[in-house]
mmCIF file of C-alpha atoms and ligand atoms in Angstrom:
data_model
loop_
_atom_site.group_PDB
_atom_site.id
_atom_site.type_symbol
_atom_site.label_atom_id
_atom_site.label_comp_id
_atom_site.label_asym_id
_atom_site.label_seq_id
_atom_site.Cartn_x
_atom_site.Cartn_y
_atom_site.Cartn_z
ATOM 1 C CA UNK A 1 -20.945 -5.846 8.815
ATOM 2 C CA UNK A 2 -18.391 -4.892 11.526
ATOM 3 C CA UNK A 3 -15.823 -2.925 10.698
ATOM 4 C CA UNK A 4 -12.441 -2.258 13.490
ATOM 5 C CA UNK A 5 -9.162 -0.810 12.489
ATOM 6 C CA UNK A 6 -5.478 -0.888 13.817
ATOM 7 C CA UNK A 7 -3.410 1.838 13.169
ATOM 8 C CA UNK A 8 0.438 1.555 12.419
ATOM 9 C CA UNK A 9 3.333 3.356 10.953
ATOM 10 C CA UNK A 10 5.865 2.141 8.397
ATOM 11 C CA UNK A 11 9.385 3.751 8.788
ATOM 12 C CA UNK A 12 10.817 4.661 4.926
ATOM 13 C CA UNK A 13 14.135 3.948 4.342
ATOM 14 C CA UNK A 14 14.465 6.589 1.855
ATOM 15 C CA UNK A 15 12.029 9.343 -0.063
ATOM 16 C CA UNK A 16 10.006 6.987 -1.857
ATOM 17 C CA UNK A 17 8.983 9.196 -4.543
ATOM 18 C CA UNK A 18 9.326 13.299 -5.571
ATOM 19 C CA UNK A 19 5.897 13.836 -4.161
ATOM 20 C CA UNK A 20 7.051 12.465 -0.387
ATOM 21 C CA UNK A 21 9.292 12.763 2.034
ATOM 22 C CA UNK A 22 11.308 10.145 3.842
ATOM 23 C CA UNK A 23 8.838 10.475 6.925
ATOM 24 C CA UNK A 24 7.064 7.420 8.980
ATOM 25 C CA UNK A 25 3.831 6.732 7.155
ATOM 26 C CA UNK A 26 0.456 6.232 8.527
ATOM 27 C CA UNK A 27 -1.874 3.821 7.597
ATOM 28 C CA UNK A 28 -4.493 1.221 9.105
ATOM 29 C CA UNK A 29 -5.418 -2.272 9.240
ATOM 30 C CA UNK A 30 -8.478 -3.359 8.740
ATOM 31 C CA UNK A 31 -10.688 -6.397 9.902
ATOM 32 C CA UNK A 32 -13.983 -6.745 8.631
ATOM 33 C CA UNK A 33 -16.606 -9.103 10.397
ATOM 34 C CA UNK A 34 -19.322 -9.722 8.548
ATOM 35 C CA UNK A 35 -22.933 -11.193 10.035
ATOM 36 C CA UNK A 36 -22.341 -15.054 9.043
ATOM 37 C CA UNK A 37 -19.017 -14.874 11.165
ATOM 38 C CA UNK A 38 -16.622 -14.762 8.269
ATOM 39 C CA UNK A 39 -13.652 -12.228 8.912
ATOM 40 C CA UNK A 40 -11.103 -10.568 6.703
ATOM 41 C CA UNK A 41 -8.586 -8.331 6.616
ATOM 42 C CA UNK A 42 -6.418 -5.974 4.742
ATOM 43 C CA UNK A 43 -4.778 -2.901 4.630
ATOM 44 C CA UNK A 44 -6.102 1.160 4.076
ATOM 45 C CA UNK A 45 -2.542 2.980 3.044
ATOM 46 C CA UNK A 46 -3.314 6.911 1.807
ATOM 47 C CA UNK A 47 -0.763 8.687 -0.509
ATOM 48 C CA UNK A 48 -2.093 12.229 0.435
ATOM 49 C CA UNK A 49 0.517 13.752 -1.342
ATOM 50 C CA UNK A 50 -0.992 11.605 -4.491
ATOM 51 C CA UNK A 51 -4.350 12.554 -4.312
ATOM 52 C CA UNK A 52 -5.989 10.236 -1.671
ATOM 53 C CA UNK A 53 -8.146 11.408 1.433
ATOM 54 C CA UNK A 54 -5.860 11.517 4.871
ATOM 55 C CA UNK A 55 -6.252 8.264 6.859
ATOM 56 C CA UNK A 56 -7.886 10.836 9.685
ATOM 57 C CA UNK A 57 -10.462 11.810 7.533
ATOM 58 C CA UNK A 58 -11.341 8.478 6.229
ATOM 59 C CA UNK A 59 -11.455 6.821 9.596
ATOM 60 C CA UNK A 60 -13.223 9.964 10.904
ATOM 61 C CA UNK A 61 -15.725 9.477 7.880
ATOM 62 C CA UNK A 62 -16.208 5.533 8.726
ATOM 63 C CA UNK A 63 -17.401 6.391 12.050
ATOM 64 C CA UNK A 64 -19.735 8.310 10.374
ATOM 65 C CA UNK A 65 -20.807 5.692 8.522
ATOM 66 C CA UNK A 66 -19.180 6.688 5.295
ATOM 67 C CA UNK A 67 -17.061 4.809 3.394
ATOM 68 C CA UNK A 68 -14.348 6.143 1.099
ATOM 69 C CA UNK A 69 -13.727 4.657 -2.234
ATOM 70 C CA UNK A 70 -10.228 3.197 -1.081
ATOM 71 C CA UNK A 71 -11.796 1.524 1.914
ATOM 72 C CA UNK A 72 -14.348 0.194 -0.606
ATOM 73 C CA UNK A 73 -11.570 -1.479 -2.266
ATOM 74 C CA UNK A 74 -10.218 -2.582 1.126
ATOM 75 C CA UNK A 75 -13.386 -3.905 2.389
ATOM 76 C CA UNK A 76 -13.514 -5.801 -0.916
ATOM 77 C CA UNK A 77 -9.885 -7.231 -0.089
ATOM 78 C CA UNK A 78 -10.789 -7.944 3.097
ATOM 79 C CA UNK A 79 -13.736 -10.116 1.600
ATOM 80 C CA UNK A 80 -11.537 -12.260 -0.248
ATOM 81 C CA UNK A 81 -9.203 -13.148 2.959
ATOM 82 C CA UNK A 82 -12.391 -13.695 4.686
ATOM 83 C CA UNK A 83 -13.929 -16.355 2.277
ATOM 84 C CA UNK A 84 -9.884 -18.401 2.282
ATOM 85 C CA UNK A 85 -10.446 -18.129 5.785
ATOM 86 C CA UNK A 86 -14.116 -19.789 6.243
ATOM 87 C CA UNK A 87 -12.839 -22.756 4.358
ATOM 88 C CA UNK A 88 -9.301 -22.911 6.582
ATOM 89 C CA UNK A 89 -7.653 -22.069 3.265
ATOM 90 C CA UNK A 90 -4.381 -21.223 2.913
ATOM 91 C CA UNK A 91 -4.118 -18.802 -0.042
ATOM 92 C CA UNK A 92 -0.047 -19.195 -0.187
ATOM 93 C CA UNK A 93 -0.681 -23.126 -1.065
ATOM 94 C CA UNK A 94 -2.317 -22.647 -4.105
ATOM 95 C CA UNK A 95 -1.313 -19.110 -5.345
ATOM 96 C CA UNK A 96 0.288 -18.804 -8.865
ATOM 97 C CA UNK A 97 3.840 -17.193 -7.991
ATOM 98 C CA UNK A 98 4.884 -14.113 -9.839
ATOM 99 C CA UNK A 99 7.955 -12.225 -10.268
ATOM 100 C CA UNK A 100 8.377 -8.529 -9.431
ATOM 101 C CA UNK A 101 10.542 -5.812 -10.601
ATOM 102 C CA UNK A 102 12.962 -4.143 -8.398
ATOM 103 C CA UNK A 103 11.906 -0.288 -7.232
ATOM 104 C CA UNK A 104 14.023 1.791 -6.817
ATOM 105 C CA UNK A 105 12.713 4.908 -5.493
ATOM 106 C CA UNK A 106 15.960 7.043 -5.282
ATOM 107 C CA UNK A 107 18.435 6.255 -7.737
ATOM 108 C CA UNK A 108 21.159 7.595 -6.024
ATOM 109 C CA UNK A 109 21.225 4.865 -3.290
ATOM 110 C CA UNK A 110 21.447 2.428 -5.569
ATOM 111 C CA UNK A 111 25.264 1.656 -6.257
ATOM 112 C CA UNK A 112 27.145 -0.462 -8.802
ATOM 113 C CA UNK A 113 27.478 -3.318 -5.654
ATOM 114 C CA UNK A 114 23.736 -2.730 -5.127
ATOM 115 C CA UNK A 115 22.657 -3.398 -8.544
ATOM 116 C CA UNK A 116 24.753 -6.727 -8.838
ATOM 117 C CA UNK A 117 23.233 -8.091 -5.589
ATOM 118 C CA UNK A 118 19.785 -7.303 -7.301
ATOM 119 C CA UNK A 119 20.759 -9.467 -10.503
ATOM 120 C CA UNK A 120 22.192 -11.724 -8.221
ATOM 121 C CA UNK A 121 18.760 -12.478 -6.219
ATOM 122 C CA UNK A 122 16.935 -13.373 -10.053
ATOM 123 C CA UNK A 123 15.319 -9.656 -10.562
ATOM 124 C CA UNK A 124 15.219 -8.982 -14.541
ATOM 125 C CA UNK A 125 13.523 -5.797 -14.400
ATOM 126 C CA UNK A 126 14.528 -2.644 -12.411
ATOM 127 C CA UNK A 127 11.749 0.189 -12.193
ATOM 128 C CA UNK A 128 13.106 3.436 -10.884
ATOM 129 C CA UNK A 129 11.072 6.529 -9.983
ATOM 130 C CA UNK A 130 12.239 9.559 -11.709
ATOM 131 C CA UNK A 131 11.509 13.289 -12.052
ATOM 132 C CA UNK A 132 13.951 14.951 -9.201
ATOM 133 C CA UNK A 133 17.079 15.207 -10.899
ATOM 134 C CA UNK A 134 16.987 14.896 -14.558
ATOM 135 C CA UNK A 135 20.512 14.295 -15.403
ATOM 136 C CA UNK A 136 21.626 12.089 -12.378
ATOM 137 C CA UNK A 137 18.632 9.798 -13.684
ATOM 138 C CA UNK A 138 19.163 9.599 -17.325
ATOM 139 C CA UNK A 139 22.860 8.475 -16.326
ATOM 140 C CA UNK A 140 21.734 5.695 -14.080
ATOM 141 C CA UNK A 141 18.941 4.900 -16.504
ATOM 142 C CA UNK A 142 21.641 4.857 -19.185
ATOM 143 C CA UNK A 143 23.646 2.330 -17.245
ATOM 144 C CA UNK A 144 20.712 -0.238 -16.611
ATOM 145 C CA UNK A 145 20.259 -0.456 -20.340
ATOM 146 C CA UNK A 146 24.031 -0.674 -21.093
ATOM 147 C CA UNK A 147 24.421 -3.207 -18.592
ATOM 148 C CA UNK A 148 22.198 -5.618 -20.648
ATOM 149 C CA UNK A 149 21.195 -7.330 -17.428
ATOM 150 C CA UNK A 150 17.965 -5.700 -16.682
ATOM 151 C CA UNK A 151 14.468 -4.307 -18.244
ATOM 152 C CA UNK A 152 14.013 -1.103 -17.153
ATOM 153 C CA UNK A 153 10.652 1.222 -16.293
ATOM 154 C CA UNK A 154 10.470 4.683 -15.355
ATOM 155 C CA UNK A 155 7.903 6.295 -13.308
ATOM 156 C CA UNK A 156 7.846 9.864 -13.684
ATOM 157 C CA UNK A 157 4.868 10.579 -11.837
ATOM 158 C CA UNK A 158 3.503 13.215 -14.373
ATOM 159 C CA UNK A 159 6.016 15.027 -12.627
ATOM 160 C CA UNK A 160 8.046 15.959 -16.392
ATOM 161 C CA UNK A 161 6.483 17.525 -19.096
ATOM 162 C CA UNK A 162 6.442 16.828 -22.586
ATOM 163 C CA UNK A 163 10.007 18.678 -23.338
ATOM 164 C CA UNK A 164 11.845 17.393 -20.955
ATOM 165 C CA UNK A 165 10.122 13.600 -21.980
ATOM 166 C CA UNK A 166 11.318 14.059 -25.310
ATOM 167 C CA UNK A 167 15.198 15.201 -24.405
ATOM 168 C CA UNK A 168 15.321 12.218 -21.998
ATOM 169 C CA UNK A 169 14.048 9.741 -24.083
ATOM 170 C CA UNK A 170 15.866 10.688 -27.306
ATOM 171 C CA UNK A 171 19.046 11.350 -25.651
ATOM 172 C CA UNK A 172 18.976 7.828 -25.235
ATOM 173 C CA UNK A 173 20.953 5.522 -27.257
ATOM 174 C CA UNK A 174 18.492 3.805 -29.667
ATOM 175 C CA UNK A 175 20.159 0.561 -29.238
ATOM 176 C CA UNK A 176 19.459 0.650 -25.801
ATOM 177 C CA UNK A 177 15.600 1.419 -26.346
ATOM 178 C CA UNK A 178 14.833 -2.064 -26.826
ATOM 179 C CA UNK A 179 15.111 -2.549 -22.810
ATOM 180 C CA UNK A 180 13.359 0.300 -22.063
ATOM 181 C CA UNK A 181 10.050 -1.457 -21.406
ATOM 182 C CA UNK A 182 7.867 1.282 -20.472
ATOM 183 C CA UNK A 183 7.856 4.546 -19.264
ATOM 184 C CA UNK A 184 4.655 5.375 -16.407
ATOM 185 C CA UNK A 185 3.227 8.915 -16.514
ATOM 186 C CA UNK A 186 5.764 11.121 -17.916
ATOM 187 C CA UNK A 187 3.404 13.881 -17.880
ATOM 188 C CA UNK A 188 0.072 15.313 -16.983
ATOM 189 C CA UNK A 189 -2.720 13.680 -19.518
ATOM 190 C CA UNK A 190 -3.165 15.179 -22.758
ATOM 191 C CA UNK A 191 -4.834 12.173 -25.093
ATOM 192 C CA UNK A 192 -2.481 13.874 -28.090
ATOM 193 C CA UNK A 193 0.774 13.891 -26.144
ATOM 194 C CA UNK A 194 0.498 10.647 -24.540
ATOM 195 C CA UNK A 195 -0.551 8.943 -28.009
ATOM 196 C CA UNK A 196 2.793 10.887 -29.355
ATOM 197 C CA UNK A 197 4.873 9.671 -26.592
ATOM 198 C CA UNK A 198 4.310 6.537 -27.777
ATOM 199 C CA UNK A 199 6.353 6.615 -30.544
ATOM 200 C CA UNK A 200 9.007 7.004 -28.585
ATOM 201 C CA UNK A 201 8.478 4.089 -26.332
ATOM 202 C CA UNK A 202 5.868 1.978 -24.674
ATOM 203 C CA UNK A 203 3.614 4.312 -22.055
ATOM 204 C CA UNK A 204 2.010 2.949 -19.074
ATOM 205 C CA UNK A 205 -0.768 4.705 -17.324
ATOM 206 C CA UNK A 206 -0.843 4.956 -13.580
ATOM 207 C CA UNK A 207 -2.858 7.608 -11.672
ATOM 208 C CA UNK A 208 -3.413 9.262 -15.126
ATOM 209 C CA UNK A 209 -6.088 6.864 -15.670
ATOM 210 C CA UNK A 210 -8.450 8.698 -13.700
ATOM 211 C CA UNK A 211 -8.334 11.160 -17.269
ATOM 212 C CA UNK A 212 -9.067 8.554 -19.231
ATOM 213 C CA UNK A 213 -12.478 8.475 -21.304
ATOM 214 C CA UNK A 214 -13.347 4.791 -20.737
ATOM 215 C CA UNK A 215 -15.372 4.122 -24.052
ATOM 216 C CA UNK A 216 -12.075 5.023 -26.043
ATOM 217 C CA UNK A 217 -8.710 2.966 -26.532
ATOM 218 C CA UNK A 218 -6.670 4.384 -24.017
ATOM 219 C CA UNK A 219 -3.380 5.972 -25.550
ATOM 220 C CA UNK A 220 -0.745 3.819 -23.634
ATOM 221 C CA UNK A 221 0.424 0.231 -23.956
ATOM 222 C CA UNK A 222 0.107 -0.903 -20.566
ATOM 223 C CA UNK A 223 -2.151 -0.249 -17.738
ATOM 224 C CA UNK A 224 -0.863 -0.227 -14.080
ATOM 225 C CA UNK A 225 -3.532 -1.727 -11.504
ATOM 226 C CA UNK A 226 -3.221 -1.277 -7.807
ATOM 227 C CA UNK A 227 -5.976 -3.234 -6.095
ATOM 228 C CA UNK A 228 -5.678 -1.123 -3.164
ATOM 229 C CA UNK A 229 -7.285 1.881 -4.819
ATOM 230 C CA UNK A 230 -8.905 0.323 -8.305
ATOM 231 C CA UNK A 231 -12.118 -1.905 -9.044
ATOM 232 C CA UNK A 232 -9.981 -4.828 -10.006
ATOM 233 C CA UNK A 233 -12.514 -6.449 -12.682
ATOM 234 C CA UNK A 234 -13.426 -2.875 -14.339
ATOM 235 C CA UNK A 235 -9.779 -2.604 -15.060
ATOM 236 C CA UNK A 236 -8.982 -5.782 -16.519
ATOM 237 C CA UNK A 237 -12.338 -5.766 -18.463
ATOM 238 C CA UNK A 238 -11.087 -2.610 -19.821
ATOM 239 C CA UNK A 239 -7.779 -3.636 -20.908
ATOM 240 C CA UNK A 240 -9.080 -6.684 -22.430
ATOM 241 C CA UNK A 241 -11.558 -4.739 -24.530
ATOM 242 C CA UNK A 242 -8.851 -2.459 -25.959
ATOM 243 C CA UNK A 243 -6.406 -4.960 -26.125
ATOM 244 C CA UNK A 244 -3.994 -3.797 -23.444
ATOM 245 C CA UNK A 245 -1.876 -5.420 -20.893
ATOM 246 C CA UNK A 246 -1.619 -5.237 -17.043
ATOM 247 C CA UNK A 247 0.869 -4.769 -14.637
ATOM 248 C CA UNK A 248 -0.259 -5.100 -11.047
ATOM 249 C CA UNK A 249 1.241 -3.488 -8.475
ATOM 250 C CA UNK A 250 1.369 -2.713 -4.759
ATOM 251 C CA UNK A 251 0.342 0.557 -3.002
ATOM 252 C CA UNK A 252 3.896 0.659 -1.757
ATOM 253 C CA UNK A 253 1.879 0.063 1.905
ATOM 254 C CA UNK A 254 2.046 -2.573 4.671
ATOM 255 C CA UNK A 255 2.751 -6.288 4.825
ATOM 256 C CA UNK A 256 -0.784 -6.585 4.208
ATOM 257 C CA UNK A 257 -1.395 -4.714 0.829
ATOM 258 C CA UNK A 258 1.493 -6.029 -1.067
ATOM 259 C CA UNK A 259 0.163 -9.752 -0.261
ATOM 260 C CA UNK A 260 -3.314 -9.140 -1.214
ATOM 261 C CA UNK A 261 -2.066 -7.661 -4.523
ATOM 262 C CA UNK A 262 0.695 -10.671 -5.190
ATOM 263 C CA UNK A 263 -1.884 -12.832 -4.949
ATOM 264 C CA UNK A 264 -4.710 -10.928 -7.522
ATOM 265 C CA UNK A 265 -1.835 -11.000 -9.644
ATOM 266 C CA UNK A 266 -1.370 -14.466 -9.401
ATOM 267 C CA UNK A 267 -5.252 -15.418 -9.406
ATOM 268 C CA UNK A 268 -5.415 -12.928 -13.009
ATOM 269 C CA UNK A 269 -2.595 -15.125 -14.345
ATOM 270 C CA UNK A 270 -4.871 -17.839 -14.065
ATOM 271 C CA UNK A 271 -7.515 -16.706 -15.491
ATOM 272 C CA UNK A 272 -6.451 -14.348 -18.036
ATOM 273 C CA UNK A 273 -2.896 -15.667 -18.914
ATOM 274 C CA UNK A 274 -2.497 -12.964 -21.564
ATOM 275 C CA UNK A 275 -3.145 -9.827 -19.905
ATOM 276 C CA UNK A 276 -0.128 -9.220 -17.404
ATOM 277 C CA UNK A 277 2.433 -7.845 -18.986
ATOM 278 C CA UNK A 278 6.330 -8.770 -17.822
ATOM 279 C CA UNK A 279 7.153 -8.848 -14.387
ATOM 280 C CA UNK A 280 4.615 -7.289 -11.433
ATOM 281 C CA UNK A 281 5.151 -4.791 -8.995
ATOM 282 C CA UNK A 282 4.401 -6.222 -5.729
ATOM 283 C CA UNK A 283 7.078 -6.332 -3.918
ATOM 284 C CA UNK A 284 7.886 -3.001 -2.358
ATOM 285 C CA UNK A 285 9.046 -4.714 1.294
ATOM 286 C CA UNK A 286 12.396 -3.521 1.153
ATOM 287 C CA UNK A 287 11.052 0.417 0.713
ATOM 288 C CA UNK A 288 10.473 -0.073 4.679
ATOM 289 C CA UNK A 289 12.312 -0.971 7.957
ATOM 290 C CA UNK A 290 11.197 -4.508 8.754
ATOM 291 C CA UNK A 291 8.695 -4.727 10.750
ATOM 292 C CA UNK A 292 6.754 -8.149 12.213
ATOM 293 C CA UNK A 293 4.632 -7.904 9.303
ATOM 294 C CA UNK A 294 7.109 -7.875 6.485
ATOM 295 C CA UNK A 295 9.684 -10.917 8.313
ATOM 296 C CA UNK A 296 6.469 -12.646 7.735
ATOM 297 C CA UNK A 297 6.860 -12.561 3.874
ATOM 298 C CA UNK A 298 9.013 -14.992 2.941
ATOM 299 C CA UNK A 299 10.788 -14.514 -0.300
ATOM 300 C CA UNK A 300 12.645 -16.360 -3.030
ATOM 301 C CA UNK A 301 14.570 -13.447 -5.145
ATOM 302 C CA UNK A 302 11.865 -11.595 -7.227
ATOM 303 C CA UNK A 303 8.864 -13.605 -5.598
ATOM 304 C CA UNK A 304 7.334 -13.959 -2.564
ATOM 305 C CA UNK A 305 6.932 -17.650 -1.903
ATOM 306 C CA UNK A 306 4.759 -17.784 1.053
ATOM 307 C CA UNK A 307 3.220 -16.021 4.149
ATOM 308 C CA UNK A 308 2.156 -18.552 6.660
ATOM 309 C CA UNK A 309 -1.111 -18.856 7.998
ATOM 310 C CA UNK A 310 -4.814 -19.259 6.692
ATOM 311 C CA UNK A 311 -6.223 -17.070 3.837
ATOM 312 C CA UNK A 312 -3.769 -14.275 3.045
ATOM 313 C CA UNK A 313 -1.428 -15.590 6.570
ATOM 314 C CA UNK A 314 -0.493 -13.572 9.366
ATOM 315 C CA UNK A 315 -3.320 -14.997 11.577
ATOM 316 C CA UNK A 316 -0.983 -14.873 14.626
ATOM 317 C CA UNK A 317 -0.025 -11.499 14.288
ATOM 318 C CA UNK A 318 -3.656 -10.009 13.627
ATOM 319 C CA UNK A 319 -4.851 -12.032 16.667
ATOM 320 C CA UNK A 320 -2.175 -10.282 18.835
ATOM 321 C CA UNK A 321 -3.381 -6.586 17.141
ATOM 322 C CA UNK A 322 -5.756 -4.325 19.438
ATOM 323 C CA UNK A 323 -8.724 -3.264 17.268
ATOM 324 C CA UNK A 324 -10.809 -0.346 17.107
ATOM 325 C CA UNK A 325 -14.302 -1.136 16.262
ATOM 326 C CA UNK A 326 -15.417 2.081 13.435
ATOM 327 C CA UNK A 327 -18.679 1.004 12.555
ATOM 328 C CA UNK A 328 -21.627 -1.773 11.899
ATOM 329 C CA UNK A 329 -22.733 -0.625 8.465
HETATM 330 MG MG1 MG B 401 3.347 5.068 -10.744
#
């Protein structure tokens, strides 16, 4: 297996969560060539702010023949792409198309007009990142819930504590809470506190899954699945075992990463029709300045409609890139 990479930068439109400033984000596309001639592509986009190994370390390790867990996932996705490319299959021609939520990383940038446009485009769910300005976030959340136009998801990235979370939820109008789809990673994991939180609203686990005892039913209603860093089959088996639902999301990464996540969500819908919960979170292209790859992701409202090319698409663009060969493993 020969692995090459191409480093890139994404320019955020605004700060993307509590932990990250709005600085250019570094990642790498990877090209994996197998001995049988199959070639596939994927993304490697670390979030060191959230605990991933930095890109430089992952690439340096790769030159030494060491493959990080995150890169292992990228290779797994490249393999899916390679299988389709070998058959000349254009995955978007047969993909099951899923709707996505609208991600608002900074509520203060979302005006009334903006919300109207999001609604007109057909989005039915808004996901907001919270933990920076609780009173402003509470007002924004109440506005979304009151509008009656959207379901709301709130992701704290573990930045609240129990009492802040409780205050946040209990200060909302009870009648509006029906439209609160879930709160994701409200505070650092604690099984008893998470179970108690579930008496107030539905709870989703994302990063905090790392603390789970996999032999017990997880204290949540929804499990977030990020194919960029999680073993898809293991997580889905775990969800099925404990009758939990799954929301597939991108890694707020390169177009290549979000396209892989969206195709995986479509596959899961076919294979396990009941395991997915509501809309997915793969359409994160609006978070970054448009580049050649994002331009090729053609959308209709909350869904990716098509990406032209074989496999996951982008053939013409992959051909044009310069690749650094890292390793024959
Ligand atoms: Mg999250």
